[in-house]
Amino acid sequence: MKEIPEHLSRMPDNTAVKQQKLPAHEVRFSAKFVLCIFFGTGAFCLCVGVILILSAKRAKKIEINYTTICANCAELRENPFNFNRECRCSIPFYLPEILEGNVHMYYKLYGFYQNLYRYIKSRSNTQLVGENIKDVKDCTPFTVSRDGTPIAPCGAIANSMFNDTIMLSYKLNSSVQVRVPMLKKGLTWWTDKYVKFQNPSLNDLPSKFAGSTKPPNWPKPVYELDKNNPDNNGFLNDDFIVWMRTAAFPTFKKLYRRLYRIHYFAQGLPAGNYTFHISYNFPVTRFGGEKSVVLSIPTWCGGGGFFLGVAYTVTGALTWMASFALMAFHLAWEKKKVTPKE
Amino acid sequence: MSLESSSPCQLSLLPHRLSHQSVAEVERIVKANDREYNGKFQYADNRIHTSKYNIITFLPINLFEQFQRVANTYFLFLLILQLIPEISSLTWFTTIVPLVLVITMTAAKDAADDYFRHRNDNQVNNRQSEVLSDGKLQNEKWMNVKVGDIIKLENNQFVAADLLLLSSSEPHGLCYIETAELDGETNLKVRHALAVTSELGADISRLAKFDGTVVCEAPNNKLDRFVGVLSWKDSKHPLSDQRILLRGCVLRNTSWCFGMVIFAGPDTKLMQNSGKTKFKRTSIDRFMNTVVLWIFGFLVCLGIILAIGNSIWENQVGGQFRTFLFQNKKEKSFVFSGFLMFWSYIIILNTVVPISLYVSMEVIRLGHSYFINWDRKMYYSGKAAPAEARTTMLNEELGQIEYVFSDKTGTLTENIMTFKKCSINGRLYGEEHDDSVQKKEITKKKEPMDFSENSQADRSSQFLDPSLKEAIRSGDPKVHEFFRLLALCHTVMSEEDSSGKLTYQVQSPDEGALVTAASNYGFIFKSRTPDSITIEELGTLVTYQLLAFLDFNNIRKRMSVIVQNPAGQIKLYSKGADTILFERLHPSSKDLLSLTSDHLSDFAGEGLRTLAIAYREVDDKYFKEWHKRREVASAATHGRDDQIARLYEEVERELTLLGATAVEDKLQEGVIETIASLSLANIKIWVLTGDKQETAVNIGYACNVLTEDMNDVFVIAGNTVGDVRGEVRKAKESLFGQNNSVVDGHAACEEPQQLELASVREDTVTGDYALVINGHSLAHALESDIKHDLLELACLCKAVICCRVTPLQKAQVVELVKTHRNAVTLAIGDGANDVSMIKSAHIGVGISGQEGLQAALASDYSFAQFRFLQRLLLVHGRWSYFRMCKFLCYFLYKNFAFTLVHFWFGFFCGFSAQTVYDQWFITLFNIVYTSLPVLAMGIFDQDVNDQNSMDCPQLYEPGQLNLLFNKRKFFICMAHGIYTSLVLFFIPYGAFYNVAGEDGQHVADYQSFAVTMATSLVFVVSVQIALDTSYWTAISHVFIWGSLAAYFIILLTTHNNNIFGMFPNQFPFVGNIQNSLTQRCIWLVILLTTVASVMPVVAFRFLRMALYPTLSDQIRRRQKAQQKARPTRRQRPQTRRSSSRRSGYAFAHQEGYGELITSGKNMRAKNPPPTSGLEKPLYNSTGWLENLCKKTTDTLSSFSQDQTVKL
């Protein structure tokens, strides 16, 4: 074998990558390691589960389904030709103990599919951001009115906006009813209010919305959504923005109002008699849905029910069971391995 | 290769094509020096194409090939679906971008591959040759050579096309060629021109006027056949293959020759034998195609379920919704809606098989190919040749090889014959230097022997036993006689150049080794004339009269010369097969015989090729009488051969034994270990060689393909179909016993049962068997129904050796095993004769660094030494397979988990084909978030390290049995994915059902849900890959952590206010990360999802490891222990076989050279004018030539195994 001069040698480089000799540690499921992980995870899950269940238990919540309570209104709304007839409905209820803290009022819809593909798609972000009021091309089928004027806000989501008004009054004593002060602001994500939704211009909304028309289901145009507060109009209406953030599932609740903690309500909602005054506009029986109003105080882990707590507890329990089973297996196997040697 | 040439290639494979082909060209008519005339026939010119495409055909052909992949067609189909707005449920870029990317990348790679083929073709096509045109020699490129041209070849040049030899520098138009490129045989072969044309000599003007017309057969692939007639000057001369120089041969020992081109380019026998370039794909690729179909079926099922769901939903709920939500009140049929939804869901769920799977597979294979290229342990410094993966498509197939088809010469052996040992007069020489390579190198370094008195000593000789030298010095007469015999009794021709340097022309490398050895020890063969031999005996020139030359043939298995030394003594020197020679010994040699016999057994045990050496002093009177009788016999008109044979028998008796020689057909380094290791890995090795049966069997024993402990070695060497059938049946009977013979009688008609039967029986056969079959039997077997029987028999044998096979037969054997055994095959070879085999096997491996590069160029992998095969298969192949399977399992799992969430979501979104995730996430999930960690695993993962892979060949078995990725594994992955998708969907669903954020704002919106799910998914699959990666390198860390980081970075980007400001429609998820991912409950959901989907996997893995540990698990455990206690490198004990087998004798050349020598026709006259003395010996010459031809045709017609003259 003759020597090949160095410069002619085509010997591959001796690097760790090229020779597949990279320093490495090998992951192996040793019994100790696996059992430790299992016991640890199990313990953790159980703890979290118990804490979640406890806090969910403490959370107070009042939910009143007014679909059937306001049956006459529901019937009225079955017929679309009655769209401009008002229908009010009062729902008295008794709060046995004080709801302490930041009380939030939600409306909750059952069986309303906000997650349909064609529904979710049916909106125009360029319009909503105020760039181009007339950009309605993504909004099928609610793009233009019969006479061809573009709809603002266009699309199925906007058109189907929840338009009940819910008012809560507190019976201070037998004769005096106080309207519970509620905040209309701060219901939305900051990004939604300040980035995602913009009016074409800050002032003189009606002229900016000239050349467009209201969605067919709406009684009034978008710049008249809140007559009391000019800043809460146009695309920047909080209720509108909340509605436009579509829900993931057909049953969902959306934030409607926040308690303004002053006077009697500085601590929250005191115990006593209350009444919901509802202007019933949103037809749900037409599609077999239901609606309710919810009062609750969010907890540190959200206002969700018991599910997460139970799920954590179950997972923790199962993990522990599995760890005991694995340990038993391991010990039996170790024994089996040792015995033949003896 | 063009269409024209590829079809005749299949001629012998597909007999029914014959009639069709014969319409094209029945016979070929070629007129010398007349391009115009030959142009009429439009014969192929000498340009060759091995490339697949040219610039125009590239796009259509390449696209066609690419869309043969089920997956690509599937994506095209999806793309078309997406263009229908009613159906489209994803944005167009989610499918088209990856598809275009993949197609372009693959096309670019194919284009690069083909570019290199073009370059190689060009290099060959642009070789220069001297063509006679317009009355003078002109340099032309090979590709411009046309049929009918006369070209001049010089020594050591490659023959450019199939030529009719016209004249040469040697007397009588002889010329020598080496056909190694064609059949792997390295001994020189003689070709001779017709007497009429050889007169033309180098006379350009006469050659230019030569206007003979050749009428011959159409192009075919039979190397040893040529039938044609040359018509010139009103007479006709029959042409045989003896007049033809084939493309691929190399001219040797002939300073020039002229030839007329008969077949050019693709019509040449070399190209006709080279088979078609095939598009190779691995079995995993094919399985993946099936898997894609299954998945597609699965998708259709899901689609149907969802479509039905949609119809019901539309009917029950959606109908009412429509009036409320949608303006167009016209009643749509809910069945039609379901139908549209079906297609929408097909599009959404398509990510189960993302196109990035294929890109990733290619990338992984590319990585593995680079590892092969970079492997220092597969680098051969002797030739500066690193291993090279020439195809990047087949790596994992290397981990599944069941059959290795190996060429012999140049692959198993180094093609160097060395004189290793000898036994002289009962004494053994050369013992101590044969064991280890290292020793050899040591002895080489110190100047071991003093050859000062011998300038001709061949320094490269390995055999340098000082004791032998001493014996020569001390004048031991037997030793002298021994070497004298070696210097006298042979057919070697010598040539002395001006500087006095001797070169030997050898017809058989064995003889070359012996003569060289003799000259090393001071008995230098100098020169010969037809009736004398001159040797230099320890410095003094002695000329012996050559009285008779008793030629070798296969029945005699020996060769003798009768010489008279200057002192007048007549001696018969004989060398030959020990069994034959020992029968003819004088009784006085009896003691020596047993001693020598023992030595011979030792030699044989080491796999050396032996010859027994004996001599006899012949009485002067007796010789004269014998000589007379012989002359009479030679003149006899019939039965001449028999008479002569009898005379030879008569004189070759009462011999005195001198000893024995042992020549090593030097195996390449590490061949024995490699073969041992491969057979431990349950890989069956078949040796396919063009060599003689004896040589092949001998090598078989030498490299442990055949072993002494084998129960039986069946030899199939029938001359007719009937014989072969009988022999095969007999062999099978002895395998199974008589009982099954009835079943064996019915052959191919019940093929499936037959094969099933074989697999059943495979277990019932105990013991090791081997099969040796020769080319003729193989030809019979392959063309008839016996092939199934033969295959069954062969597959039951531990080892199979096919000898005397043509290149095409090699391919046919490979094809046979490939198609009927459903096994993965690998062919390894070094010469052009192996090209077709290399091309037809699943994997072709070429030994590079040899002179001819065809094999390496046609191969998928090439390296310099056979022993690297071990590392290629056991380390790289195993790793590749292991990694690829792991990759596929993980990838399918990942995408099931990713995609099936849409299915569950369907039940909650009115089956409206709403995706769960953001479109960006869907587009990037496979490309960015999860691609690199799985790629890192697919490229770098190791379950056991390379050393352990080499040491435990059993680790290779899972690949052969296809255990790591099969139906079962696929369904496990699928189940795993489905489970994960369930967890992934229903835990967030439960949690989101009624949830509100910490600040009371709702988080159960679609976008938060999408982000939660996506984040959970990314976490789950990252943890899963972390668990799957068994070899955690820095790269794994970077990629896994990096992917998580990338996910969040991209999330931040796509949810960014500014980017929303720029493209409000493309990035509607603005603000999600700030609002959703800052909620505690969402993180609790993500954590729970991760725990719930990963823990069961950990538990299952742990239990499986504890209860059913695989071999690699055990070795990993051991490996871990080894790492702690610094491992001591175990040296595999050198495999040495001890056997009593009498090995084959060393004779590689065919009969006829004796006659050639005694007639003196191959000897150059010392004084120039060669033509002057031509008249007289011409008659003689044609005599022997005819004789030779006759023998050739005899042997051809009788199909006797070993006398066949190849080419």
Short mmCIF file of C-alpha atoms in Angstrom, two decimals, chain B residues 39 70 141 270 337 369 614 646 692 712 736 760 847 894 912 961 1084 1101 1153 1155 1170 1192:
data_model
loop_
_atom_site.label_atom_id
_atom_site.label_comp_id
_atom_site.label_asym_id
_atom_site.label_seq_id
_atom_site.Cartn_x
_atom_site.Cartn_y
_atom_site.Cartn_z
CA GLY B 39 -25.87 5.77 -43.35
CA VAL B 70 -49.25 8.63 -4.79
CA LYS B 141 -14.18 11.77 -30.41
CA LEU B 270 -21.37 -3.98 -23.37
CA SER B 337 -74.53 20.62 1.67
CA SER B 369 -25.82 9.92 2.61
CA ALA B 614 6.44 -33.45 -9.95
CA ARG B 646 -3.51 -41.47 -24.36
CA LYS B 692 -14.65 -21.18 -13.44
CA ASP B 712 -23.85 -30.83 1.66
CA PHE B 736 -36.43 -32.83 2.25
CA VAL B 760 -43.16 -23.55 5.47
CA ILE B 847 -16.19 -1.06 -5.62
CA LYS B 894 -47.85 14.03 15.21
CA SER B 912 -69.09 23.30 8.91
CA LEU B 961 -38.15 -8.51 9.38
CA LEU B 1084 -53.48 25.03 33.53
CA ARG B 1101 -42.69 2.54 27.22
CA TYR B 1153 -1.84 -21.91 -25.14
CA GLU B 1155 -0.25 -25.10 -29.00
CA PRO B 1170 7.68 -9.81 -39.26
CA THR B 1192 -14.04 -23.28 -29.19
#
